[in-house]
Amino acid sequence: MAVKKRKVRWSRVFVALMILGIFMVGLVTIFQYIEGTYKAINQPFKKAEADSFQGESDTKEEVNVLLLGSDSRGEKSARTDTIMVAHYNPQSNNVKLISLMRDMYVSIPGYGKQKLNAAYSLGGTELLRQTIKNNFELDIHHYAIVDFKGFEKAVDLLVPEGIEVDIPYEMSDGIDMTLEKGAQLLHGEELLGYVRFRQDRLSDFGRVQRQQEVISKLKDEAVSLNSVTKLPEMLDLLHTHIDTNIDSPTLLAIGKDILTNQGGEMQTIRIPEDGSFENTYQDGIGEVLEVDFDQNKEALEEFLEQE
């Protein structure tokens, strides 16, 4: 009696192999993520400023992180190139960004009236925290000092295809490169030059606008690419290029929440706000911004209360 041969349906075999392949890739991705997370959590950040920093670190509510980009070349008393406060709400996953103009004429505890960015060179992150609290009634819970090389690498890791910006005019002075006018797709090194360019026709106000623009776009691009699997690698990179008192598990949790829940468009504010300051000159200090502190404290309060 002849045995009837079964016809092999190769289409079904192909589909089954594809499903198996996808499953295996998924398992490998999950394993790599877990392994990377474990390594990142067990690798401590640099905490050069942590011993002196007195911000409340165990808050369970909204968190304010002092973000600094220092223009240090190794000297001990460098002033800050960038002063921002990132506000994170764990309930809504919203991130808000406050840019503080470094030339604001403020009272620095123990040193009298100076530019805001002098506080860091005089007393590090703790004196800067005290200065912000005393002048603007804004509590700071954590700090993070960013190494500019780390910024470049983080951009290239999260957004390897670059970020598009519209450059208003040629930029070259002081950034060791030339950025042409017009729409440009910039990678890490060029993007850093874009935000650090000092000879802006809007003076330091233009630079603050570019900083806010780039951080907002970086956050949006990272979310759109679903970069949560890159978080362990990002943490590993930041361990080398960031000084912060935020522990790895907390930073990992915040990053995962932002990337997976999105939380909407990042809101930004610049302090001082328009109409609340005057440009003046102080002997021995130079040009400063004389600020209406009451108006700006009210603006900050309203900004942070917005949903």
PDB file of C-alpha atoms in Angstrom:
ATOM      1  CA  MET A   1       0.000   0.000   0.000  1.00  0.00           C
ATOM      2  CA  ALA A   2       1.522   3.329  -1.044  1.00  0.00           C
ATOM      3  CA  VAL A   3       2.070   5.963   1.661  1.00  0.00           C
ATOM      4  CA  LYS A   4       0.571   9.314   0.746  1.00  0.00           C
ATOM      5  CA  LYS A   5       3.111  12.118   1.077  1.00  0.00           C
ATOM      6  CA  ARG A   6       2.000  15.242   2.954  1.00  0.00           C
ATOM      7  CA  LYS A   7       2.509  18.451   1.034  1.00  0.00           C
ATOM      8  CA  VAL A   8       4.785  20.852   2.865  1.00  0.00           C
ATOM      9  CA  ARG A   9       3.335  24.350   3.035  1.00  0.00           C
ATOM     10  CA  TRP A  10       6.458  26.442   2.976  1.00  0.00           C
ATOM     11  CA  SER A  11       4.538  29.642   3.546  1.00  0.00           C
ATOM     12  CA  ARG A  12       3.507  28.414   6.983  1.00  0.00           C
ATOM     13  CA  VAL A  13       7.042  27.292   7.757  1.00  0.00           C
ATOM     14  CA  PHE A  14       8.357  30.711   6.743  1.00  0.00           C
ATOM     15  CA  VAL A  15       5.827  32.522   8.954  1.00  0.00           C
ATOM     16  CA  ALA A  16       6.684  30.237  11.869  1.00  0.00           C
ATOM     17  CA  LEU A  17      10.399  30.915  11.420  1.00  0.00           C
ATOM     18  CA  MET A  18       9.763  34.663  11.299  1.00  0.00           C
ATOM     19  CA  ILE A  19       7.771  34.519  14.530  1.00  0.00           C
ATOM     20  CA  LEU A  20      10.511  32.459  16.174  1.00  0.00           C
ATOM     21  CA  GLY A  21      13.143  34.935  14.977  1.00  0.00           C
ATOM     22  CA  ILE A  22      11.212  37.915  16.325  1.00  0.00           C
ATOM     23  CA  PHE A  23      10.731  36.089  19.629  1.00  0.00           C
ATOM     24  CA  MET A  24      14.469  35.361  19.898  1.00  0.00           C
ATOM     25  CA  VAL A  25      15.391  38.973  19.078  1.00  0.00           C
ATOM     26  CA  GLY A  26      12.947  40.101  21.754  1.00  0.00           C
ATOM     27  CA  LEU A  27      14.502  37.781  24.325  1.00  0.00           C
ATOM     28  CA  VAL A  28      17.999  39.017  23.494  1.00  0.00           C
ATOM     29  CA  THR A  29      16.853  42.670  23.739  1.00  0.00           C
ATOM     30  CA  ILE A  30      15.215  42.061  27.117  1.00  0.00           C
ATOM     31  CA  PHE A  31      18.309  40.243  28.371  1.00  0.00           C
ATOM     32  CA  GLN A  32      20.592  43.055  27.220  1.00  0.00           C
ATOM     33  CA  TYR A  33      18.316  45.634  28.837  1.00  0.00           C
ATOM     34  CA  ILE A  34      18.240  43.760  32.163  1.00  0.00           C
ATOM     35  CA  GLU A  35      22.000  43.190  32.065  1.00  0.00           C
ATOM     36  CA  GLY A  36      22.674  46.843  31.182  1.00  0.00           C
ATOM     37  CA  THR A  37      20.271  48.053  33.875  1.00  0.00           C
ATOM     38  CA  TYR A  38      21.978  45.874  36.491  1.00  0.00           C
ATOM     39  CA  LYS A  39      25.406  47.205  35.534  1.00  0.00           C
ATOM     40  CA  ALA A  40      24.198  50.816  35.467  1.00  0.00           C
ATOM     41  CA  ILE A  41      22.476  50.607  38.848  1.00  0.00           C
ATOM     42  CA  ASN A  42      25.553  49.089  40.479  1.00  0.00           C
ATOM     43  CA  GLN A  43      27.942  51.669  39.057  1.00  0.00           C
ATOM     44  CA  PRO A  44      27.959  54.850  41.174  1.00  0.00           C
ATOM     45  CA  PHE A  45      27.981  58.348  39.718  1.00  0.00           C
ATOM     46  CA  LYS A  46      30.729  60.812  40.503  1.00  0.00           C
ATOM     47  CA  LYS A  47      29.637  62.918  43.482  1.00  0.00           C
ATOM     48  CA  ALA A  48      32.357  65.523  43.827  1.00  0.00           C
ATOM     49  CA  GLU A  49      29.897  68.157  45.096  1.00  0.00           C
ATOM     50  CA  ALA A  50      27.552  65.858  47.026  1.00  0.00           C
ATOM     51  CA  ASP A  51      29.093  66.184  50.490  1.00  0.00           C
ATOM     52  CA  SER A  52      28.469  69.926  50.633  1.00  0.00           C
ATOM     53  CA  PHE A  53      25.133  69.979  48.769  1.00  0.00           C
ATOM     54  CA  GLN A  54      22.225  70.434  51.215  1.00  0.00           C
ATOM     55  CA  GLY A  55      19.187  70.103  48.959  1.00  0.00           C
ATOM     56  CA  GLU A  56      16.388  67.869  50.249  1.00  0.00           C
ATOM     57  CA  SER A  57      17.098  64.572  48.490  1.00  0.00           C
ATOM     58  CA  ASP A  58      14.329  62.285  49.794  1.00  0.00           C
ATOM     59  CA  THR A  59      11.333  64.171  48.414  1.00  0.00           C
ATOM     60  CA  LYS A  60       8.538  61.938  47.100  1.00  0.00           C
ATOM     61  CA  GLU A  61       6.765  64.783  45.336  1.00  0.00           C
ATOM     62  CA  GLU A  62       7.823  66.969  42.420  1.00  0.00           C
ATOM     63  CA  VAL A  63      11.570  67.161  41.931  1.00  0.00           C
ATOM     64  CA  ASN A  64      13.767  70.123  40.977  1.00  0.00           C
ATOM     65  CA  VAL A  65      17.213  69.320  39.585  1.00  0.00           C
ATOM     66  CA  LEU A  66      19.851  72.015  39.160  1.00  0.00           C
ATOM     67  CA  LEU A  67      21.449  71.447  35.729  1.00  0.00           C
ATOM     68  CA  LEU A  68      24.834  73.037  35.148  1.00  0.00           C
ATOM     69  CA  GLY A  69      27.126  73.107  32.162  1.00  0.00           C
ATOM     70  CA  SER A  70      30.515  74.355  33.285  1.00  0.00           C
ATOM     71  CA  ASP A  71      32.995  76.120  31.029  1.00  0.00           C
ATOM     72  CA  SER A  72      35.829  74.717  33.151  1.00  0.00           C
ATOM     73  CA  ARG A  73      39.102  73.750  31.474  1.00  0.00           C
ATOM     74  CA  GLY A  74      40.376  72.153  34.676  1.00  0.00           C
ATOM     75  CA  GLU A  75      40.570  75.274  36.831  1.00  0.00           C
ATOM     76  CA  LYS A  76      38.986  75.144  40.284  1.00  0.00           C
ATOM     77  CA  SER A  77      36.949  78.365  40.146  1.00  0.00           C
ATOM     78  CA  ALA A  78      35.191  78.133  36.804  1.00  0.00           C
ATOM     79  CA  ARG A  79      31.875  79.921  36.342  1.00  0.00           C
ATOM     80  CA  THR A  80      28.882  78.115  34.954  1.00  0.00           C
ATOM     81  CA  ASP A  81      28.243  78.238  31.230  1.00  0.00           C
ATOM     82  CA  THR A  82      24.604  77.136  31.615  1.00  0.00           C
ATOM     83  CA  ILE A  83      22.224  77.347  34.596  1.00  0.00           C
ATOM     84  CA  MET A  84      18.900  75.512  34.349  1.00  0.00           C
ATOM     85  CA  VAL A  85      16.427  73.822  36.671  1.00  0.00           C
ATOM     86  CA  ALA A  86      14.600  70.726  35.417  1.00  0.00           C
ATOM     87  CA  HIS A  87      11.250  70.232  37.160  1.00  0.00           C
ATOM     88  CA  TYR A  88       9.806  66.698  37.080  1.00  0.00           C
ATOM     89  CA  ASN A  89       6.306  65.669  38.183  1.00  0.00           C
ATOM     90  CA  PRO A  90       6.175  61.873  38.741  1.00  0.00           C
ATOM     91  CA  GLN A  91       2.356  61.826  38.685  1.00  0.00           C
ATOM     92  CA  SER A  92       1.946  63.462  35.275  1.00  0.00           C
ATOM     93  CA  ASN A  93       5.435  62.600  33.917  1.00  0.00           C
ATOM     94  CA  ASN A  94       5.677  66.246  32.859  1.00  0.00           C
ATOM     95  CA  VAL A  95       9.087  67.872  32.562  1.00  0.00           C
ATOM     96  CA  LYS A  96       9.458  71.650  32.750  1.00  0.00           C
ATOM     97  CA  LEU A  97      12.639  73.574  32.095  1.00  0.00           C
ATOM     98  CA  ILE A  98      13.626  76.817  33.821  1.00  0.00           C
ATOM     99  CA  SER A  99      16.530  78.780  32.331  1.00  0.00           C
ATOM    100  CA  LEU A 100      18.194  81.231  34.730  1.00  0.00           C
ATOM    101  CA  MET A 101      20.139  84.037  33.069  1.00  0.00           C
ATOM    102  CA  ARG A 102      23.684  83.958  34.402  1.00  0.00           C
ATOM    103  CA  ASP A 103      24.085  87.772  34.363  1.00  0.00           C
ATOM    104  CA  MET A 104      21.237  88.451  36.807  1.00  0.00           C
ATOM    105  CA  TYR A 105      22.387  90.739  39.624  1.00  0.00           C
ATOM    106  CA  VAL A 106      21.567  88.780  42.770  1.00  0.00           C
ATOM    107  CA  SER A 107      22.449  88.600  46.451  1.00  0.00           C
ATOM    108  CA  ILE A 108      24.910  85.764  47.111  1.00  0.00           C
ATOM    109  CA  PRO A 109      24.995  84.676  50.789  1.00  0.00           C
ATOM    110  CA  GLY A 110      28.238  85.896  52.345  1.00  0.00           C
ATOM    111  CA  TYR A 111      29.402  87.735  49.220  1.00  0.00           C
ATOM    112  CA  GLY A 112      26.926  90.529  48.594  1.00  0.00           C
ATOM    113  CA  LYS A 113      25.612  91.458  45.149  1.00  0.00           C
ATOM    114  CA  GLN A 114      27.140  89.580  42.213  1.00  0.00           C
ATOM    115  CA  LYS A 115      26.165  87.960  38.939  1.00  0.00           C
ATOM    116  CA  LEU A 116      24.300  84.701  39.449  1.00  0.00           C
ATOM    117  CA  ASN A 117      26.987  82.583  37.802  1.00  0.00           C
ATOM    118  CA  ALA A 118      29.578  83.878  40.275  1.00  0.00           C
ATOM    119  CA  ALA A 119      27.892  81.830  43.030  1.00  0.00           C
ATOM    120  CA  TYR A 120      29.192  78.550  41.598  1.00  0.00           C
ATOM    121  CA  SER A 121      32.798  79.744  41.348  1.00  0.00           C
ATOM    122  CA  LEU A 122      32.620  81.121  44.898  1.00  0.00           C
ATOM    123  CA  GLY A 123      31.003  78.153  46.615  1.00  0.00           C
ATOM    124  CA  GLY A 124      30.024  75.372  44.225  1.00  0.00           C
ATOM    125  CA  THR A 125      26.574  73.870  43.804  1.00  0.00           C
ATOM    126  CA  GLU A 126      25.533  74.447  47.435  1.00  0.00           C
ATOM    127  CA  LEU A 127      26.134  78.205  47.327  1.00  0.00           C
ATOM    128  CA  LEU A 128      24.351  78.384  43.988  1.00  0.00           C
ATOM    129  CA  ARG A 129      21.421  76.421  45.487  1.00  0.00           C
ATOM    130  CA  GLN A 130      21.259  78.848  48.416  1.00  0.00           C
ATOM    131  CA  THR A 131      21.416  81.834  46.052  1.00  0.00           C
ATOM    132  CA  ILE A 132      18.532  80.561  43.908  1.00  0.00           C
ATOM    133  CA  LYS A 133      16.471  79.778  47.016  1.00  0.00           C
ATOM    134  CA  ASN A 134      17.115  83.166  48.632  1.00  0.00           C
ATOM    135  CA  ASN A 135      16.418  85.239  45.517  1.00  0.00           C
ATOM    136  CA  PHE A 136      13.619  83.240  43.846  1.00  0.00           C
ATOM    137  CA  GLU A 137      12.179  81.018  46.633  1.00  0.00           C
ATOM    138  CA  LEU A 138      12.775  77.952  44.468  1.00  0.00           C
ATOM    139  CA  ASP A 139      13.761  74.730  46.265  1.00  0.00           C
ATOM    140  CA  ILE A 140      16.435  72.581  44.620  1.00  0.00           C
ATOM    141  CA  HIS A 141      16.546  68.869  45.513  1.00  0.00           C
ATOM    142  CA  HIS A 142      19.371  67.520  43.348  1.00  0.00           C
ATOM    143  CA  TYR A 143      22.151  68.750  41.105  1.00  0.00           C
ATOM    144  CA  ALA A 144      23.798  67.495  37.912  1.00  0.00           C
ATOM    145  CA  ILE A 145      26.938  69.025  36.402  1.00  0.00           C
ATOM    146  CA  VAL A 146      27.227  68.038  32.754  1.00  0.00           C
ATOM    147  CA  ASP A 147      30.488  67.394  30.960  1.00  0.00           C
ATOM    148  CA  PHE A 148      30.110  68.826  27.430  1.00  0.00           C
ATOM    149  CA  LYS A 149      31.768  65.774  25.890  1.00  0.00           C
ATOM    150  CA  GLY A 150      29.056  63.714  27.558  1.00  0.00           C
ATOM    151  CA  PHE A 151      26.402  65.923  25.953  1.00  0.00           C
ATOM    152  CA  GLU A 152      27.866  65.210  22.518  1.00  0.00           C
ATOM    153  CA  LYS A 153      27.927  61.459  23.103  1.00  0.00           C
ATOM    154  CA  ALA A 154      24.419  61.410  24.579  1.00  0.00           C
ATOM    155  CA  VAL A 155      23.019  63.176  21.506  1.00  0.00           C
ATOM    156  CA  ASP A 156      24.711  60.723  19.163  1.00  0.00           C
ATOM    157  CA  LEU A 157      23.468  57.767  21.211  1.00  0.00           C
ATOM    158  CA  LEU A 158      19.827  58.863  21.505  1.00  0.00           C
ATOM    159  CA  VAL A 159      19.473  60.536  18.117  1.00  0.00           C
ATOM    160  CA  PRO A 160      22.137  59.042  15.817  1.00  0.00           C
ATOM    161  CA  GLU A 161      20.573  60.679  12.752  1.00  0.00           C
ATOM    162  CA  GLY A 162      20.949  64.141  14.314  1.00  0.00           C
ATOM    163  CA  ILE A 163      18.560  66.947  15.237  1.00  0.00           C
ATOM    164  CA  GLU A 164      17.323  69.529  12.747  1.00  0.00           C
ATOM    165  CA  VAL A 165      17.628  73.201  13.673  1.00  0.00           C
ATOM    166  CA  ASP A 166      17.191  76.403  11.683  1.00  0.00           C
ATOM    167  CA  ILE A 167      20.372  78.457  12.078  1.00  0.00           C
ATOM    168  CA  PRO A 168      19.545  82.187  11.726  1.00  0.00           C
ATOM    169  CA  TYR A 169      23.015  83.232  10.504  1.00  0.00           C
ATOM    170  CA  GLU A 170      26.520  81.833  10.174  1.00  0.00           C
ATOM    171  CA  MET A 171      28.029  80.850  13.521  1.00  0.00           C
ATOM    172  CA  SER A 172      31.762  80.353  13.961  1.00  0.00           C
ATOM    173  CA  ASP A 173      33.369  82.594  16.597  1.00  0.00           C
ATOM    174  CA  GLY A 174      34.537  80.656  19.634  1.00  0.00           C
ATOM    175  CA  ILE A 175      33.112  77.240  18.716  1.00  0.00           C
ATOM    176  CA  ASP A 176      35.965  75.815  16.575  1.00  0.00           C
ATOM    177  CA  MET A 177      33.656  75.157  13.631  1.00  0.00           C
ATOM    178  CA  THR A 178      31.475  76.976  11.132  1.00  0.00           C
ATOM    179  CA  LEU A 179      27.720  76.417  11.117  1.00  0.00           C
ATOM    180  CA  GLU A 180      26.097  77.714   7.941  1.00  0.00           C
ATOM    181  CA  LYS A 181      22.846  79.677   7.886  1.00  0.00           C
ATOM    182  CA  GLY A 182      19.666  77.693   7.219  1.00  0.00           C
ATOM    183  CA  ALA A 183      18.126  74.371   8.177  1.00  0.00           C
ATOM    184  CA  GLN A 184      20.842  71.980   9.331  1.00  0.00           C
ATOM    185  CA  LEU A 185      20.885  68.430  10.655  1.00  0.00           C
ATOM    186  CA  LEU A 186      23.342  68.584  13.538  1.00  0.00           C
ATOM    187  CA  HIS A 187      25.023  65.780  15.460  1.00  0.00           C
ATOM    188  CA  GLY A 188      26.510  65.934  18.947  1.00  0.00           C
ATOM    189  CA  GLU A 189      29.618  68.054  18.370  1.00  0.00           C
ATOM    190  CA  GLU A 190      27.880  70.513  16.032  1.00  0.00           C
ATOM    191  CA  LEU A 191      24.831  70.738  18.292  1.00  0.00           C
ATOM    192  CA  LEU A 192      27.062  71.643  21.228  1.00  0.00           C
ATOM    193  CA  GLY A 193      28.621  74.413  19.136  1.00  0.00           C
ATOM    194  CA  TYR A 194      25.135  75.648  18.251  1.00  0.00           C
ATOM    195  CA  VAL A 195      24.051  75.985  21.889  1.00  0.00           C
ATOM    196  CA  ARG A 196      27.366  77.405  23.111  1.00  0.00           C
ATOM    197  CA  PHE A 197      27.835  80.101  20.437  1.00  0.00           C
ATOM    198  CA  ARG A 198      28.332  83.367  22.364  1.00  0.00           C
ATOM    199  CA  GLN A 199      28.359  86.072  19.674  1.00  0.00           C
ATOM    200  CA  ASP A 200      24.587  86.023  19.320  1.00  0.00           C
ATOM    201  CA  ARG A 201      22.807  89.095  17.954  1.00  0.00           C
ATOM    202  CA  LEU A 202      20.366  88.706  20.862  1.00  0.00           C
ATOM    203  CA  SER A 203      23.310  88.480  23.318  1.00  0.00           C
ATOM    204  CA  ASP A 204      22.886  85.783  25.973  1.00  0.00           C
ATOM    205  CA  PHE A 205      19.104  85.691  25.450  1.00  0.00           C
ATOM    206  CA  GLY A 206      19.587  84.030  22.061  1.00  0.00           C
ATOM    207  CA  ARG A 207      21.865  81.404  23.576  1.00  0.00           C
ATOM    208  CA  VAL A 208      19.278  80.568  26.254  1.00  0.00           C
ATOM    209  CA  GLN A 209      16.615  80.197  23.542  1.00  0.00           C
ATOM    210  CA  ARG A 210      18.856  77.761  21.659  1.00  0.00           C
ATOM    211  CA  GLN A 211      19.550  75.759  24.795  1.00  0.00           C
ATOM    212  CA  GLN A 212      15.834  75.359  25.500  1.00  0.00           C
ATOM    213  CA  GLU A 213      15.138  74.535  21.862  1.00  0.00           C
ATOM    214  CA  VAL A 214      17.755  71.784  21.727  1.00  0.00           C
ATOM    215  CA  ILE A 215      16.802  70.155  25.030  1.00  0.00           C
ATOM    216  CA  SER A 216      13.109  70.131  24.055  1.00  0.00           C
ATOM    217  CA  LYS A 217      13.879  68.635  20.634  1.00  0.00           C
ATOM    218  CA  LEU A 218      16.258  66.094  22.142  1.00  0.00           C
ATOM    219  CA  LYS A 219      13.564  64.949  24.553  1.00  0.00           C
ATOM    220  CA  ASP A 220      10.943  64.739  21.773  1.00  0.00           C
ATOM    221  CA  GLU A 221      13.265  62.858  19.412  1.00  0.00           C
ATOM    222  CA  ALA A 222      14.299  60.413  22.106  1.00  0.00           C
ATOM    223  CA  VAL A 223      10.653  59.690  22.952  1.00  0.00           C
ATOM    224  CA  SER A 224       9.655  59.257  19.312  1.00  0.00           C
ATOM    225  CA  LEU A 225      12.422  56.703  18.825  1.00  0.00           C
ATOM    226  CA  ASN A 226      11.267  54.746  21.878  1.00  0.00           C
ATOM    227  CA  SER A 227      14.768  54.896  23.324  1.00  0.00           C
ATOM    228  CA  VAL A 228      13.940  53.178  26.622  1.00  0.00           C
ATOM    229  CA  THR A 229      16.165  50.221  25.675  1.00  0.00           C
ATOM    230  CA  LYS A 230      19.094  52.642  25.420  1.00  0.00           C
ATOM    231  CA  LEU A 231      18.700  53.860  29.000  1.00  0.00           C
ATOM    232  CA  PRO A 232      21.272  51.466  30.526  1.00  0.00           C
ATOM    233  CA  GLU A 233      23.821  52.448  27.877  1.00  0.00           C
ATOM    234  CA  MET A 234      22.945  56.094  28.457  1.00  0.00           C
ATOM    235  CA  LEU A 235      23.465  55.701  32.204  1.00  0.00           C
ATOM    236  CA  ASP A 236      26.785  53.986  31.596  1.00  0.00           C
ATOM    237  CA  LEU A 237      27.857  56.922  29.430  1.00  0.00           C
ATOM    238  CA  LEU A 238      26.702  59.482  31.986  1.00  0.00           C
ATOM    239  CA  HIS A 239      28.665  57.815  34.785  1.00  0.00           C
ATOM    240  CA  THR A 240      31.783  59.068  33.013  1.00  0.00           C
ATOM    241  CA  HIS A 241      30.533  62.531  32.093  1.00  0.00           C
ATOM    242  CA  ILE A 242      28.263  63.715  34.895  1.00  0.00           C
ATOM    243  CA  ASP A 243      28.680  64.739  38.532  1.00  0.00           C
ATOM    244  CA  THR A 244      25.358  64.311  40.338  1.00  0.00           C
ATOM    245  CA  ASN A 245      23.875  63.324  43.689  1.00  0.00           C
ATOM    246  CA  ILE A 246      20.947  61.498  42.025  1.00  0.00           C
ATOM    247  CA  ASP A 247      21.276  57.748  42.491  1.00  0.00           C
ATOM    248  CA  SER A 248      21.190  55.455  39.450  1.00  0.00           C
ATOM    249  CA  PRO A 249      17.858  53.694  40.225  1.00  0.00           C
ATOM    250  CA  THR A 250      16.082  57.058  40.587  1.00  0.00           C
ATOM    251  CA  LEU A 251      17.556  58.444  37.380  1.00  0.00           C
ATOM    252  CA  LEU A 252      16.729  55.218  35.533  1.00  0.00           C
ATOM    253  CA  ALA A 253      13.116  55.339  36.764  1.00  0.00           C
ATOM    254  CA  ILE A 254      12.694  59.004  35.772  1.00  0.00           C
ATOM    255  CA  GLY A 255      14.213  58.388  32.346  1.00  0.00           C
ATOM    256  CA  LYS A 256      12.000  55.354  31.726  1.00  0.00           C
ATOM    257  CA  ASP A 257       8.873  57.287  32.775  1.00  0.00           C
ATOM    258  CA  ILE A 258       9.699  60.198  30.477  1.00  0.00           C
ATOM    259  CA  LEU A 259      10.472  58.006  27.471  1.00  0.00           C
ATOM    260  CA  THR A 260       7.532  55.604  27.839  1.00  0.00           C
ATOM    261  CA  ASN A 261       4.789  57.904  29.118  1.00  0.00           C
ATOM    262  CA  GLN A 262       5.929  60.938  27.104  1.00  0.00           C
ATOM    263  CA  GLY A 263       4.057  63.456  29.308  1.00  0.00           C
ATOM    264  CA  GLY A 264       3.402  65.913  26.518  1.00  0.00           C
ATOM    265  CA  GLU A 265       5.461  68.789  25.171  1.00  0.00           C
ATOM    266  CA  MET A 266       8.160  70.148  27.429  1.00  0.00           C
ATOM    267  CA  GLN A 267       7.250  73.563  28.862  1.00  0.00           C
ATOM    268  CA  THR A 268       9.982  76.170  29.240  1.00  0.00           C
ATOM    269  CA  ILE A 269      10.439  79.542  30.901  1.00  0.00           C
ATOM    270  CA  ARG A 270      13.261  82.058  31.016  1.00  0.00           C
ATOM    271  CA  ILE A 271      14.009  84.010  34.191  1.00  0.00           C
ATOM    272  CA  PRO A 272      13.951  86.977  34.166  1.00  0.00           C
ATOM    273  CA  GLU A 273      10.847  87.154  32.014  1.00  0.00           C
ATOM    274  CA  ASP A 274      10.312  89.959  29.498  1.00  0.00           C
ATOM    275  CA  GLY A 275       9.502  93.332  31.071  1.00  0.00           C
ATOM    276  CA  SER A 276      10.941  92.386  34.466  1.00  0.00           C
ATOM    277  CA  PHE A 277      14.550  93.570  34.203  1.00  0.00           C
ATOM    278  CA  GLU A 278      16.861  96.384  33.115  1.00  0.00           C
ATOM    279  CA  ASN A 279      20.354  96.266  31.628  1.00  0.00           C
ATOM    280  CA  THR A 280      22.709  98.226  33.894  1.00  0.00           C
ATOM    281  CA  TYR A 281      26.430  98.533  34.556  1.00  0.00           C
ATOM    282  CA  GLN A 282      28.080  97.826  37.925  1.00  0.00           C
ATOM    283  CA  ASP A 283      31.635  98.978  38.647  1.00  0.00           C
ATOM    284  CA  GLY A 284      33.996  96.055  39.026  1.00  0.00           C
ATOM    285  CA  ILE A 285      31.404  93.603  37.666  1.00  0.00           C
ATOM    286  CA  GLY A 286      30.333  94.898  34.281  1.00  0.00           C
ATOM    287  CA  GLU A 287      26.966  94.647  32.559  1.00  0.00           C
ATOM    288  CA  VAL A 288      24.263  92.984  34.638  1.00  0.00           C
ATOM    289  CA  LEU A 289      20.515  92.408  34.621  1.00  0.00           C
ATOM    290  CA  GLU A 290      18.700  94.299  37.394  1.00  0.00           C
ATOM    291  CA  VAL A 291      15.715  92.075  38.153  1.00  0.00           C
ATOM    292  CA  ASP A 292      12.239  92.648  39.575  1.00  0.00           C
ATOM    293  CA  PHE A 293      12.349  89.665  41.948  1.00  0.00           C
ATOM    294  CA  ASP A 294       8.705  89.832  43.035  1.00  0.00           C
ATOM    295  CA  GLN A 295       7.489  89.669  39.430  1.00  0.00           C
ATOM    296  CA  ASN A 296       9.783  86.761  38.599  1.00  0.00           C
ATOM    297  CA  LYS A 297       8.940  84.787  41.741  1.00  0.00           C
ATOM    298  CA  GLU A 298       5.276  85.127  40.815  1.00  0.00           C
ATOM    299  CA  ALA A 299       6.013  84.036  37.229  1.00  0.00           C
ATOM    300  CA  LEU A 300       7.882  80.966  38.491  1.00  0.00           C
ATOM    301  CA  GLU A 301       5.062  79.998  40.849  1.00  0.00           C
ATOM    302  CA  GLU A 302       2.455  80.246  38.078  1.00  0.00           C
ATOM    303  CA  PHE A 303       4.664  78.294  35.662  1.00  0.00           C
ATOM    304  CA  LEU A 304       5.158  75.394  38.073  1.00  0.00           C
ATOM    305  CA  GLU A 305       1.462  75.236  38.963  1.00  0.00           C
ATOM    306  CA  GLN A 306       0.335  74.903  35.332  1.00  0.00           C
ATOM    307  CA  GLU A 307      -0.810  71.426  34.289  1.00  0.00           C
TER     308      GLU A 307
END
